[in-house]
Amino acid sequence: QQQVKQSPQSLIVQKGGISIINCAYENTAFDYFPWYQQFPGKGPALLIAIRPDVSEKKEGRFTISFNKSAKQFSLHIMDSQPGDSATYFCAARRASGSRLTFGEGTQLTVNP
Amino acid sequence: GAVVSQHPSWVICKSGTSVKIECRSLDFQATTMFWYRQFPKQSLMLMATSNEGSKATYEQGVEKDKFLINHASLTLSTLTVTSAHPEDSSFYICSAERLAEAFFGQGTRLTVV
């Protein structure tokens, strides 16, 4: 019930293309769904997060789509750039102050 | 700018010695902080939940006597790896919440030789 499944494991996109990473969760008590970007040797950086009362949130080139009935959420990176090449993690959490459950991560490579 | 600061960024220590890693929340109070361990090309693995003024809660399989956690103030939690061995070499990361958003430190690369 605590699992978050993330796919794909790796993704290669051409510069200017759209990168899409998907996550599925089981626990309906989750109410906070963040995405993190991690570069080698660095801690995860909060990219964008959504709560289940909205179906979509956009910040710049990054968009989260959220489907509560399907228990799925996804990250879309528009106009992908080589600088976006990193590992992306989805996560989910119940109430504030509780632990995050992470997906397995997606290694994104954006070719010039 | 950084919300959670972790120090040091990297450390090399000899087998049998102890090393302390600090995690600070910047400009906000964090009653709860989390400590993670990350192996290469893997996801983050929660080690323990650090609670200000009380004992940490450790995840199953994490040795509390090896990984000592002290959350002595509302802005500082420390993780001490005691009697370190090469298998403790890893990337350690802390996190704290500000305004219900979870932020992470820069991580500490520990190498035990």
CSV table of C-alpha atoms in Angstrom, one decimal:
chain,number,residue,atom,x,y,z
A,1,GLN,CA,0.0,0.0,0.0
A,2,GLN,CA,3.0,2.3,0.5
A,3,GLN,CA,4.5,1.7,-3.0
A,4,VAL,CA,4.9,4.2,-5.7
A,5,LYS,CA,5.7,2.7,-9.1
A,6,GLN,CA,7.6,4.9,-11.6
A,7,SER,CA,8.2,4.4,-15.3
A,8,PRO,CA,10.2,4.4,-17.5
A,9,GLN,CA,13.5,3.6,-15.8
A,10,SER,CA,15.4,5.5,-18.4
A,11,LEU,CA,14.3,7.9,-21.1
A,12,ILE,CA,16.1,9.5,-24.0
A,13,VAL,CA,14.6,12.6,-25.7
A,14,GLN,CA,15.8,14.9,-28.3
A,15,LYS,CA,16.3,18.6,-27.5
A,16,GLY,CA,13.0,20.4,-27.9
A,17,GLY,CA,10.9,17.3,-27.3
A,18,ILE,CA,8.5,16.4,-24.6
A,19,SER,CA,9.7,14.2,-21.7
A,20,ILE,CA,7.0,12.2,-19.9
A,21,ILE,CA,7.5,10.3,-16.7
A,22,ASN,CA,4.7,8.3,-15.0
A,23,CYS,CA,4.0,7.2,-11.5
A,24,ALA,CA,1.2,5.1,-9.9
A,25,TYR,CA,0.4,4.8,-6.3
A,26,GLU,CA,-1.8,2.5,-4.2
A,27,ASN,CA,-2.5,4.4,-0.9
A,28,THR,CA,-5.5,6.6,-1.3
A,29,ALA,CA,-4.5,8.4,1.8
A,30,PHE,CA,-1.6,10.1,0.0
A,31,ASP,CA,-2.3,13.8,-0.4
A,32,TYR,CA,1.0,15.3,-1.6
A,33,PHE,CA,2.7,14.3,-4.8
A,34,PRO,CA,6.1,16.0,-5.4
A,35,TRP,CA,8.6,15.6,-8.2
A,36,TYR,CA,12.3,15.9,-7.6
A,37,GLN,CA,15.2,16.4,-9.9
A,38,GLN,CA,18.6,15.1,-8.9
A,39,PHE,CA,22.0,15.7,-10.5
A,40,PRO,CA,24.9,13.4,-9.8
A,41,GLY,CA,26.4,14.0,-6.3
A,42,LYS,CA,23.7,16.4,-5.3
A,43,GLY,CA,20.6,16.1,-3.2
A,44,PRO,CA,17.1,16.0,-4.8
A,45,ALA,CA,15.7,19.4,-5.6
A,46,LEU,CA,12.0,20.0,-5.4
A,47,LEU,CA,10.7,20.6,-8.9
A,48,ILE,CA,7.0,20.8,-8.7
A,49,ALA,CA,4.3,19.3,-6.4
A,50,ILE,CA,0.6,18.8,-6.6
A,51,ARG,CA,-2.2,18.0,-4.2
A,52,PRO,CA,-5.2,15.8,-5.2
A,53,ASP,CA,-7.7,18.6,-5.3
A,54,VAL,CA,-6.4,19.7,-8.7
A,55,SER,CA,-5.8,17.7,-11.9
A,56,GLU,CA,-3.0,19.7,-13.3
A,57,LYS,CA,-0.3,22.1,-12.2
A,58,LYS,CA,2.1,23.9,-14.5
A,59,GLU,CA,5.3,25.8,-13.6
A,60,GLY,CA,7.2,27.0,-16.6
A,61,ARG,CA,8.2,24.0,-18.8
A,62,PHE,CA,7.1,21.5,-16.1
A,63,THR,CA,3.6,20.2,-15.7
A,64,ILE,CA,2.1,17.6,-13.4
A,65,SER,CA,-1.0,15.8,-14.5
A,66,PHE,CA,-2.9,14.0,-11.8
A,67,ASN,CA,-5.6,11.4,-12.2
A,68,LYS,CA,-7.1,10.6,-8.8
A,69,SER,CA,-9.5,7.9,-10.0
A,70,ALA,CA,-6.6,6.0,-11.7
A,71,LYS,CA,-4.2,6.8,-8.9
A,72,GLN,CA,-1.6,8.0,-11.3
A,73,PHE,CA,0.3,11.2,-11.8
A,74,SER,CA,2.9,12.2,-14.4
A,75,LEU,CA,5.5,14.8,-15.1
A,76,HIS,CA,5.7,16.5,-18.5
A,77,ILE,CA,8.8,18.4,-19.4
A,78,MET,CA,8.1,20.6,-22.5
A,79,ASP,CA,10.9,21.8,-24.8
A,80,SER,CA,13.3,19.5,-23.1
A,81,GLN,CA,16.9,20.8,-22.9
A,82,PRO,CA,20.3,19.0,-22.4
A,83,GLY,CA,20.4,20.8,-19.0
A,84,ASP,CA,17.3,18.8,-18.0
A,85,SER,CA,19.4,15.6,-18.1
A,86,ALA,CA,19.1,14.2,-14.6
A,87,THR,CA,17.4,11.6,-12.5
A,88,TYR,CA,13.8,12.4,-11.7
A,89,PHE,CA,11.9,10.9,-8.7
A,90,CYS,CA,8.2,11.0,-8.0
A,91,ALA,CA,7.1,10.7,-4.4
A,92,ALA,CA,3.9,10.7,-2.3
A,93,ARG,CA,3.1,11.4,1.2
A,94,ARG,CA,0.1,11.4,3.6
A,95,ALA,CA,-0.2,14.2,6.1
A,96,SER,CA,2.4,16.9,6.5
A,97,GLY,CA,5.2,15.7,8.6
A,98,SER,CA,4.9,12.1,7.5
A,99,ARG,CA,7.4,10.2,5.4
A,100,LEU,CA,7.8,10.4,1.7
A,101,THR,CA,7.5,7.2,-0.4
A,102,PHE,CA,9.7,7.5,-3.5
A,103,GLY,CA,9.4,6.0,-6.9
A,104,GLU,CA,12.4,4.1,-8.3
A,105,GLY,CA,13.6,7.0,-10.4
A,106,THR,CA,14.0,7.8,-14.1
A,107,GLN,CA,17.3,8.7,-15.7
A,108,LEU,CA,16.5,11.3,-18.4
A,109,THR,CA,18.9,12.1,-21.1
A,110,VAL,CA,18.2,14.9,-23.5
A,111,ASN,CA,20.4,14.8,-26.6
A,112,PRO,CA,21.4,18.1,-28.2
B,1,GLY,CA,18.2,29.6,-2.4
B,2,ALA,CA,18.8,26.6,-0.2
B,3,VAL,CA,16.2,25.7,2.3
B,4,VAL,CA,18.0,22.8,4.0
B,5,SER,CA,21.8,22.9,4.5
B,6,GLN,CA,23.8,19.8,5.0
B,7,HIS,CA,27.5,19.6,6.0
B,8,PRO,CA,29.9,18.3,5.1
B,9,SER,CA,29.3,17.7,1.4
B,10,TRP,CA,31.9,14.9,1.4
B,11,VAL,CA,34.0,13.2,4.0
B,12,ILE,CA,36.6,10.4,4.0
B,13,CYS,CA,37.2,8.6,7.2
B,14,LYS,CA,39.2,5.5,8.4
B,15,SER,CA,37.5,2.3,9.4
B,16,GLY,CA,36.6,2.3,13.1
B,17,THR,CA,36.2,6.0,13.4
B,18,SER,CA,33.0,8.0,13.7
B,19,VAL,CA,31.8,10.8,11.5
B,20,LYS,CA,29.1,13.4,12.1
B,21,ILE,CA,26.8,14.9,9.5
B,22,GLU,CA,24.8,18.0,10.2
B,23,CYS,CA,21.4,19.0,8.7
B,24,ARG,CA,20.1,22.5,9.3
B,25,SER,CA,16.9,24.1,8.3
B,26,LEU,CA,17.5,27.6,7.2
B,27,ASP,CA,15.2,30.4,8.4
B,28,PHE,CA,12.5,28.0,9.6
B,29,GLN,CA,11.9,25.5,12.4
B,30,ALA,CA,11.6,21.8,11.7
B,31,THR,CA,10.3,19.6,14.4
B,32,THR,CA,10.8,16.6,12.1
B,33,MET,CA,13.7,15.8,9.8
B,34,PHE,CA,14.3,12.7,7.8
B,35,TRP,CA,17.6,10.9,7.0
B,36,TYR,CA,18.0,8.9,3.9
B,37,ARG,CA,20.7,6.8,2.3
B,38,GLN,CA,21.1,6.4,-1.4
B,39,PHE,CA,23.2,3.9,-3.3
B,40,PRO,CA,24.4,4.5,-6.8
B,41,LYS,CA,21.6,4.6,-9.4
B,42,GLN,CA,19.0,3.8,-6.8
B,43,SER,CA,16.2,5.6,-5.1
B,44,LEU,CA,16.3,7.1,-1.6
B,45,MET,CA,16.0,4.8,1.3
B,46,LEU,CA,14.6,6.2,4.5
B,47,MET,CA,16.8,5.4,7.5
B,48,ALA,CA,15.1,7.3,10.3
B,49,THR,CA,12.8,10.1,11.3
B,50,SER,CA,14.4,12.6,13.6
B,51,ASN,CA,12.1,14.3,16.1
B,52,GLU,CA,13.1,17.4,18.0
B,53,GLY,CA,13.4,16.7,21.7
B,54,SER,CA,12.7,13.0,21.5
B,55,LYS,CA,14.2,9.8,20.2
B,56,ALA,CA,14.5,9.2,16.5
B,57,THR,CA,12.4,6.5,14.9
B,58,TYR,CA,14.5,4.1,12.9
B,59,GLU,CA,13.3,2.0,9.9
B,60,GLN,CA,13.5,-1.7,10.1
B,61,GLY,CA,17.0,-3.0,9.5
B,62,VAL,CA,18.7,0.2,10.4
B,63,GLU,CA,21.0,-0.1,13.4
B,64,LYS,CA,20.2,2.7,15.8
B,65,ASP,CA,23.5,2.2,17.7
B,66,LYS,CA,25.5,2.6,14.5
B,67,PHE,CA,23.6,5.5,13.1
B,68,LEU,CA,23.0,7.9,16.0
B,69,ILE,CA,20.6,10.7,15.4
B,70,ASN,CA,20.3,13.8,17.6
B,71,HIS,CA,17.7,16.5,17.0
B,72,ALA,CA,18.7,18.9,19.7
B,73,SER,CA,17.1,22.0,18.3
B,74,LEU,CA,14.4,23.1,15.9
B,75,THR,CA,16.9,23.8,13.2
B,76,LEU,CA,19.6,21.1,13.6
B,77,SER,CA,19.6,17.4,13.3
B,78,THR,CA,22.8,15.4,13.3
B,79,LEU,CA,23.6,11.9,12.1
B,80,THR,CA,26.7,10.2,13.5
B,81,VAL,CA,28.0,7.1,11.8
B,82,THR,CA,29.8,5.3,14.6
B,83,SER,CA,32.6,2.8,14.1
B,84,ALA,CA,32.3,3.2,10.4
B,85,HIS,CA,33.2,0.4,8.0
B,86,PRO,CA,33.6,0.4,4.2
B,87,GLU,CA,30.1,-0.9,3.8
B,88,ASP,CA,28.8,2.3,5.4
B,89,SER,CA,30.2,4.2,2.4
B,90,SER,CA,27.2,5.9,0.8
B,91,PHE,CA,25.4,9.1,0.0
B,92,TYR,CA,23.5,10.4,3.0
B,93,ILE,CA,20.7,13.0,2.6
B,94,CYS,CA,18.5,14.8,5.0
B,95,SER,CA,15.2,16.5,4.5
B,96,ALA,CA,12.8,18.8,6.3
B,97,GLU,CA,9.5,20.4,5.6
B,98,ARG,CA,8.8,24.1,5.1
B,99,LEU,CA,5.2,25.1,4.6
B,100,ALA,CA,4.2,21.5,4.0
B,101,GLU,CA,6.8,21.2,1.2
B,102,ALA,CA,9.6,18.7,1.6
B,103,PHE,CA,13.1,20.0,0.8
B,104,PHE,CA,16.4,18.1,0.8
B,105,GLY,CA,19.9,19.0,1.8
B,106,GLN,CA,22.8,18.8,-0.7
B,107,GLY,CA,23.8,15.3,0.5
B,108,THR,CA,27.0,14.0,2.1
B,109,ARG,CA,29.2,11.5,0.3
B,110,LEU,CA,30.8,9.3,3.0
B,111,THR,CA,33.8,7.2,2.0
B,112,VAL,CA,35.2,4.8,4.6
B,113,VAL,CA,38.7,3.6,3.9
